[in-house]
Coordinates of C-alpha atoms in Angstrom, one line a residue:
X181 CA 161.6 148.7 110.3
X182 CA 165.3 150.2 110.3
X183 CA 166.1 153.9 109.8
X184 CA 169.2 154.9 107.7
X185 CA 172.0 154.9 110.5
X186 CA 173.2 158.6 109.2
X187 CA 169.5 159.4 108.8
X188 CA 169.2 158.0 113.3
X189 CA 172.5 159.9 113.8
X190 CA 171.0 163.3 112.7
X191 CA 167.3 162.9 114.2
X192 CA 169.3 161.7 117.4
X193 CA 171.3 164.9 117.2
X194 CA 169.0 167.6 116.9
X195 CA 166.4 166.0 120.0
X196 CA 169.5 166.0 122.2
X197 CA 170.3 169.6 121.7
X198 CA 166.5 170.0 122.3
X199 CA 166.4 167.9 125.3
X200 CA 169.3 170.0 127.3
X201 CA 166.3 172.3 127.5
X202 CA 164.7 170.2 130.0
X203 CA 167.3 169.4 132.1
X204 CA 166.7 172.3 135.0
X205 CA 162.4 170.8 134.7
X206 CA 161.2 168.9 137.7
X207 CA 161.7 165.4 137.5
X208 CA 157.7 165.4 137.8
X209 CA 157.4 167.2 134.4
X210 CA 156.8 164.8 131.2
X211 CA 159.0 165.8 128.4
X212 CA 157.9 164.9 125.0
X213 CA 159.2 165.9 121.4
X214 CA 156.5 166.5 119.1
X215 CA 157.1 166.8 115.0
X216 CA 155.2 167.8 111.8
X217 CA 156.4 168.4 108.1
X218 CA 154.7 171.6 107.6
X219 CA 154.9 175.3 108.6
X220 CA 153.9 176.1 112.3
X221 CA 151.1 178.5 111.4
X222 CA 148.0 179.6 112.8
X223 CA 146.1 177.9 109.6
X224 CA 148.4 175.0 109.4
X225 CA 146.1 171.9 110.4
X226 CA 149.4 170.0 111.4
X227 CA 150.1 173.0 113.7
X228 CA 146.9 173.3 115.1
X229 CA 146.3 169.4 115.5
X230 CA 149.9 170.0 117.8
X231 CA 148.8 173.1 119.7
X232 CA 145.4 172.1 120.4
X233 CA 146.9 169.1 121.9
X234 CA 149.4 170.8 124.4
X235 CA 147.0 173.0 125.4
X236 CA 144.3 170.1 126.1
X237 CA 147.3 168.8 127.9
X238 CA 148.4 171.5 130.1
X239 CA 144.2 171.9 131.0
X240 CA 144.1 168.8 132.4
X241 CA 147.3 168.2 134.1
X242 CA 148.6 171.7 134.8
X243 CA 152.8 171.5 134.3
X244 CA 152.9 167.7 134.1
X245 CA 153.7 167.7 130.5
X246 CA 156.5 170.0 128.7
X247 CA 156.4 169.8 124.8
X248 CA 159.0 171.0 122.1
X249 CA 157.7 171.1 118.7
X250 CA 159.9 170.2 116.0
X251 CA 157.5 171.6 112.8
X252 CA 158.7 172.2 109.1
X253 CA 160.4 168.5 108.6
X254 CA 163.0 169.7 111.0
X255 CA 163.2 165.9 112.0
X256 CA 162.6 164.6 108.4
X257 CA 160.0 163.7 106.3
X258 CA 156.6 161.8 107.8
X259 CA 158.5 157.9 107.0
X260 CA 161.5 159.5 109.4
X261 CA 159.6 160.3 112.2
X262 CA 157.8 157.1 111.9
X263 CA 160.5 155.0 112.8
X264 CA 161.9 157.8 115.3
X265 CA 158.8 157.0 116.7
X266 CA 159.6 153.3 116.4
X267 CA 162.6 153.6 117.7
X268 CA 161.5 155.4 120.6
X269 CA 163.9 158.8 119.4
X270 CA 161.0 160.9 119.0
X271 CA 157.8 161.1 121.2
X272 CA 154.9 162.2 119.3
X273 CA 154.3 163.5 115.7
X274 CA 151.1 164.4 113.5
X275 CA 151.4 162.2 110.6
X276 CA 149.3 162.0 107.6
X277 CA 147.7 159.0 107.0
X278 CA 149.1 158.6 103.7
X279 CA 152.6 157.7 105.0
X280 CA 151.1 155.6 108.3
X281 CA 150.3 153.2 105.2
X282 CA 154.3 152.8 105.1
X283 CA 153.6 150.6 108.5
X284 CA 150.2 149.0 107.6
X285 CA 148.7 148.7 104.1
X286 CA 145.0 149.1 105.6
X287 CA 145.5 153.1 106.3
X288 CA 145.4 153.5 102.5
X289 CA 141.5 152.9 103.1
X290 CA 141.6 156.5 103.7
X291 CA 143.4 157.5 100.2
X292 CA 140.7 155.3 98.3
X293 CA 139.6 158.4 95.5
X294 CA 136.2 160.0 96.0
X295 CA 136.0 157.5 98.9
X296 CA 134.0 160.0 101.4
X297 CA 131.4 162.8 100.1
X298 CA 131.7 164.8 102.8
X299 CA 134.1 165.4 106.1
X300 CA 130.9 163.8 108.6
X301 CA 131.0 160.4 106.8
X302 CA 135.1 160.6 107.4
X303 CA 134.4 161.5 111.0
X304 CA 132.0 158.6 111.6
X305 CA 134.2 156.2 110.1
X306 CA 137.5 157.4 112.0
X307 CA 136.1 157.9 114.7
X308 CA 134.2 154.5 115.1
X309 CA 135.2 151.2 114.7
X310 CA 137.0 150.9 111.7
X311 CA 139.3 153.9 112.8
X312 CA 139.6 152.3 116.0
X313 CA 140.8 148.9 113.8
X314 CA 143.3 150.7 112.0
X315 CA 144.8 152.7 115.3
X316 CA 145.4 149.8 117.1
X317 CA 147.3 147.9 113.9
X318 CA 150.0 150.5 114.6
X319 CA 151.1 149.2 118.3
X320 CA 152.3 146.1 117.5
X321 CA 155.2 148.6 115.9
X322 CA 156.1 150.3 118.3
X323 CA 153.8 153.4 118.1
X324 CA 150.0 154.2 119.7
X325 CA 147.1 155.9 117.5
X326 CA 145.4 159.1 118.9
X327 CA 143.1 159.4 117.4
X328 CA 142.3 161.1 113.3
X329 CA 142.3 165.3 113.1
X330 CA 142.0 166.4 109.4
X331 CA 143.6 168.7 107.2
X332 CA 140.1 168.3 104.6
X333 CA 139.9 167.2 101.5
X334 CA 142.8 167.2 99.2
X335 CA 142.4 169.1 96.1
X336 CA 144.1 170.3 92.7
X337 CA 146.6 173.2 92.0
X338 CA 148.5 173.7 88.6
X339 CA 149.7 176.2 86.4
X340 CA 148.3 174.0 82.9
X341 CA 144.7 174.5 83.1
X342 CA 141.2 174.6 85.5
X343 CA 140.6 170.9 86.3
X344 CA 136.8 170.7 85.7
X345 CA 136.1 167.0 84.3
X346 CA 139.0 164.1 84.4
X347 CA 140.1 164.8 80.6
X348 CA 141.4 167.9 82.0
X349 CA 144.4 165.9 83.9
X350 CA 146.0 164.8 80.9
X351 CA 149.2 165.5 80.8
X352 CA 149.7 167.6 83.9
X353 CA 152.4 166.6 86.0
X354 CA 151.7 166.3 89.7
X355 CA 153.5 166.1 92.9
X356 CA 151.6 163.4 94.8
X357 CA 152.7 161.8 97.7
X358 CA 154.7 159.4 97.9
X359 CA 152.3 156.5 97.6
X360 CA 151.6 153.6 95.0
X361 CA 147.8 154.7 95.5
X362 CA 148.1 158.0 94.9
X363 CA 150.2 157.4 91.4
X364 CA 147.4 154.9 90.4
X365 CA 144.6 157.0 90.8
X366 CA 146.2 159.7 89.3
X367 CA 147.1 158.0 86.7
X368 CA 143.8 156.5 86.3
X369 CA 142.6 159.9 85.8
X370 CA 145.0 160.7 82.9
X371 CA 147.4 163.0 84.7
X372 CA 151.2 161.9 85.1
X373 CA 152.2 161.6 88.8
X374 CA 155.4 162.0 90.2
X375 CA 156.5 161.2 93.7
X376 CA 157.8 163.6 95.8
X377 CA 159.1 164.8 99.4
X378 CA 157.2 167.2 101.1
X379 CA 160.0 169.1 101.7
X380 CA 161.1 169.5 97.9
X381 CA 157.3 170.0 96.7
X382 CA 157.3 174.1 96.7
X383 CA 160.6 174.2 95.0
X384 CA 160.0 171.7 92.3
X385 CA 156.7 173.9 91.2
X386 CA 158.6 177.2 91.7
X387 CA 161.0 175.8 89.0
X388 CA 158.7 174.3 86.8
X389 CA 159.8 170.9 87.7
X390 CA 156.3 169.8 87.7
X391 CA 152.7 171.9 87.1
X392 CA 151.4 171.5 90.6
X393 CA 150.4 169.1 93.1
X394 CA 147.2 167.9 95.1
X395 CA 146.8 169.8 98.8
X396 CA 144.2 170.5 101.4
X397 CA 143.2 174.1 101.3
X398 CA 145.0 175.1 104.6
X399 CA 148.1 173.5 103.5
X400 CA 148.0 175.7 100.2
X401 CA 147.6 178.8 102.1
X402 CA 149.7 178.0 105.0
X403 CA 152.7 177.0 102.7
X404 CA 152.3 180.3 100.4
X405 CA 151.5 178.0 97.5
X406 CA 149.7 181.1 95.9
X407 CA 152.8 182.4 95.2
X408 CA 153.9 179.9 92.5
X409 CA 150.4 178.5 91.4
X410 CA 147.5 179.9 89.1
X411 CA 144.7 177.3 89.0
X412 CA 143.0 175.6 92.4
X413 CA 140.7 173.3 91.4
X414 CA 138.1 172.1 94.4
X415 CA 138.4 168.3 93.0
X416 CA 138.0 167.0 96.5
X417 CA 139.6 164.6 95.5
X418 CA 140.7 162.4 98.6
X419 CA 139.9 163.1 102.4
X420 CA 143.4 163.7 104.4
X421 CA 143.1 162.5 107.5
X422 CA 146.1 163.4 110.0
X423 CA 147.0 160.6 112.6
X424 CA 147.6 161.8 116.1
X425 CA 150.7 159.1 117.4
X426 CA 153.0 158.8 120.3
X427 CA 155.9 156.3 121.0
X428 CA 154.7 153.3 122.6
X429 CA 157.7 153.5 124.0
X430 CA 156.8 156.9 125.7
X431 CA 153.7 156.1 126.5
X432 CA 154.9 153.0 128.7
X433 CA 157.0 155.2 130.3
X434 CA 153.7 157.0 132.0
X435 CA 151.1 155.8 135.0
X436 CA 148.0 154.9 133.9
X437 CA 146.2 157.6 135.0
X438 CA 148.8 159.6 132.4
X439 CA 148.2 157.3 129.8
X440 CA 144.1 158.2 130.2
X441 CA 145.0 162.3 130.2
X442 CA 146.7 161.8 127.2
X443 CA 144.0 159.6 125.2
X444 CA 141.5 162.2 126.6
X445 CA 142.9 165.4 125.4
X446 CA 143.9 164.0 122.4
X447 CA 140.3 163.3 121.7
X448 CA 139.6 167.2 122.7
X449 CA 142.0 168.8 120.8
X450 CA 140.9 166.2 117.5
X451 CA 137.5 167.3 118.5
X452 CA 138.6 171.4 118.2
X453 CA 141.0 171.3 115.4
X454 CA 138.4 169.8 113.2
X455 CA 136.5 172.5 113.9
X456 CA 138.8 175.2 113.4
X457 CA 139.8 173.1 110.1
X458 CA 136.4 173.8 108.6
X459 CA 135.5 177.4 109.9
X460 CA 139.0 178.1 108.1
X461 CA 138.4 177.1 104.7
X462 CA 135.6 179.9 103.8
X463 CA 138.2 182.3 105.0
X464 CA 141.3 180.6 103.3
X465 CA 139.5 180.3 100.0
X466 CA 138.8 183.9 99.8
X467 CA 142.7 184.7 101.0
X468 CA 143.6 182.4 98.3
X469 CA 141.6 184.1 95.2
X470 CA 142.7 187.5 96.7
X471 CA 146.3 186.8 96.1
X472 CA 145.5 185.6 92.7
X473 CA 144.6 181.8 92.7
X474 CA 141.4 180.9 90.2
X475 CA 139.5 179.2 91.6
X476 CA 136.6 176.0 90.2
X477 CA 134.2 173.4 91.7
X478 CA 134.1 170.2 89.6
X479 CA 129.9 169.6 88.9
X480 CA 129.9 165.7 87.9
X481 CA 131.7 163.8 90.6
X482 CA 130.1 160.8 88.9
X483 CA 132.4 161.4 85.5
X484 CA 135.6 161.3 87.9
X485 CA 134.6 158.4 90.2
X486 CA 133.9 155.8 87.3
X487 CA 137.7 157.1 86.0
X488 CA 139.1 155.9 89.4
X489 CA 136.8 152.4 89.8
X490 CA 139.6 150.5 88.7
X491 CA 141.9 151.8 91.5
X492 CA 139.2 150.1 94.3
X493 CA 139.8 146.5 92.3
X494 CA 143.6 147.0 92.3
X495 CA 143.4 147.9 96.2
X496 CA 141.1 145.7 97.3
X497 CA 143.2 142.8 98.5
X498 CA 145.9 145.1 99.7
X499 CA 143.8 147.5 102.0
X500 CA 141.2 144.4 102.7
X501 CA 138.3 143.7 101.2
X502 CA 136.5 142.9 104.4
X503 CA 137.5 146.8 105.4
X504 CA 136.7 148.7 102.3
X505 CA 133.4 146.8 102.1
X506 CA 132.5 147.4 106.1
X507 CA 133.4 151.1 104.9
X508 CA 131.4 151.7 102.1
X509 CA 128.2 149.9 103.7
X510 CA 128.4 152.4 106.2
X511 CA 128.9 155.6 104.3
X512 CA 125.4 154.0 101.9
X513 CA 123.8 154.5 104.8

């Protein structure tokens, strides 16, 4: 996969500058550059995924690593630092799986609607073999799989109407990401989808460009989405999972001694920021009524999953059938 050569010239640019910042480090000390496209805040799941991981780092080998963090798509949106990545210009990034799909079809297993009923069946899946399957898909391009954190499940804000059965997406325009997946299912459900950056989503529903857009609760509140929004609708819609990656390239570069520190406290700081994912949410989703968000559960899952069947036909020989039946034998279970 090529990067746009302006699009290299200006990713190259901006971890140079950063880079001068290591040059007085021991030559001992591991430099990395680590990006995200969202805000570096205390409820951010990107940002904790990140910081969890440094600090996991610097606990089990004390000044061997030095990290910069690049947050808030101040190295481009997820596809750029995927092939910075590639390209061995940037070292690490948490990436949501969504756009990991842009590498390998089979990651949009985890964008299948109303795949997962709850965040343990997600674990056990990511976390076992299939997850395992999909991580090590990414190598032959250039870039080494973590491990899964999570920023929850993704759900429904506009400024139409409550979502509270699938007839209530009609004709509310979406930001979704930028996915063929995501515009099927949405549009499976009635509503009209419209691809979009990160980076341009606020704006675009601060304008009125489109109604809203589907989010994980600790995105919402981390990105001030209250501010421009009046309906969140708990639709649950699709289970975000956040891929830990590093450079292969960087990750040849270490011992293999380093290679097993960083595996392990990935696995730790996964481990932590999935629990500090869910003891947020009860918080956030008070924060988020107090600043004047209404807030609704959907009651009949049922009503919205037989709206989306159609999407699991249309996927099945692009994700694999062999994976989405392994997956949902297991979540039966």
């Amino acid at each position: 996969m090529m990067m746009n050569r302006n699009k290299t010239s200006v990713l190259s640019s901006v971890l140079l500058a950063g880079a001068l910042t290591f040059s007085a480090q021991s030559q001992a000390t591991t430099s990395l550059r680590l990006g995200w496209t969202t805000a570096d805040s205390e409820v951010d799941p990107y940002a904790i995924t990140a910081h969890y991981f440094v600090e996991e780092l610097e606990k089990a080998a004390p000044g061997e690593f030095d990290v910069t963090f690049f947050p808030n798509h101040q190295l481009g949106d997820d596809t750029e630092m995927l092939q910075g990545m590639q390209l061995g210009i940037l070292d690490a990034g948490v990436i949501t799986g969504t756009q990991i799909s842009t590498i390998d079809n089979s990651f949009q297993l985890n964008d299948l609607p109303f795949l997962f009923a709850d965040s343990e069946q997600a674990h056990e899946i990511l976390d076992g073999e299939i997850g395992q399957e999909l991580m090590q898909r990414l190598e032959p391009h250039g870039i080494v799989g973590l491990g899964f954190a999570e920023a929850g499940f993704r759900n429904t804000i506009n400024n139409v109407r409550p979502i509270s059965t699938p007839e209530d997406f009609r004709g509310i325009k979406l930001r979704v990401q930028p996915s063929d997946l995501f515009l099927a299912s949405f549009r499976a459900l009635g509503a009209n989808p419209a691809p979009m950056a990160w980076s341009e989503a606020f704006t675009a529903v601060q304008q009125g460009t489109v109604d809203g857009l589907e989010i994980p609760l600790p995105v919402i509140y981390a990105n001030k989405y209250p501010e421009v929004t009046e309906h969140l609708s708990l639709t649950r819609h699709t289970y975000n999972a956040l891929g830990l990656l590093i450079s292969k390239q960087a990750m040849d570069k270490m011992s293999p001694e380093m290679q097993a520190t960083v595996r392990e406290a990935a696995e730790k700081a996964i481990q932590r920021q999935r629990e500090t994912v869910a003891a947020n949410d009860m918080e956030i989703l008070t924060q988020i009524e107090e600043q004047g968000m209404s807030i609704n559960e959907i009651e009949d899952v049922a009503a919205f999953r037989e709206s989306v069947a159609t999407v699991y036909d249309e996927y099945r020989d692009k994700i694999g059938g062999d994976l989405i039946d392994r997956t949902l034998q297991l979540i039966s279970k």
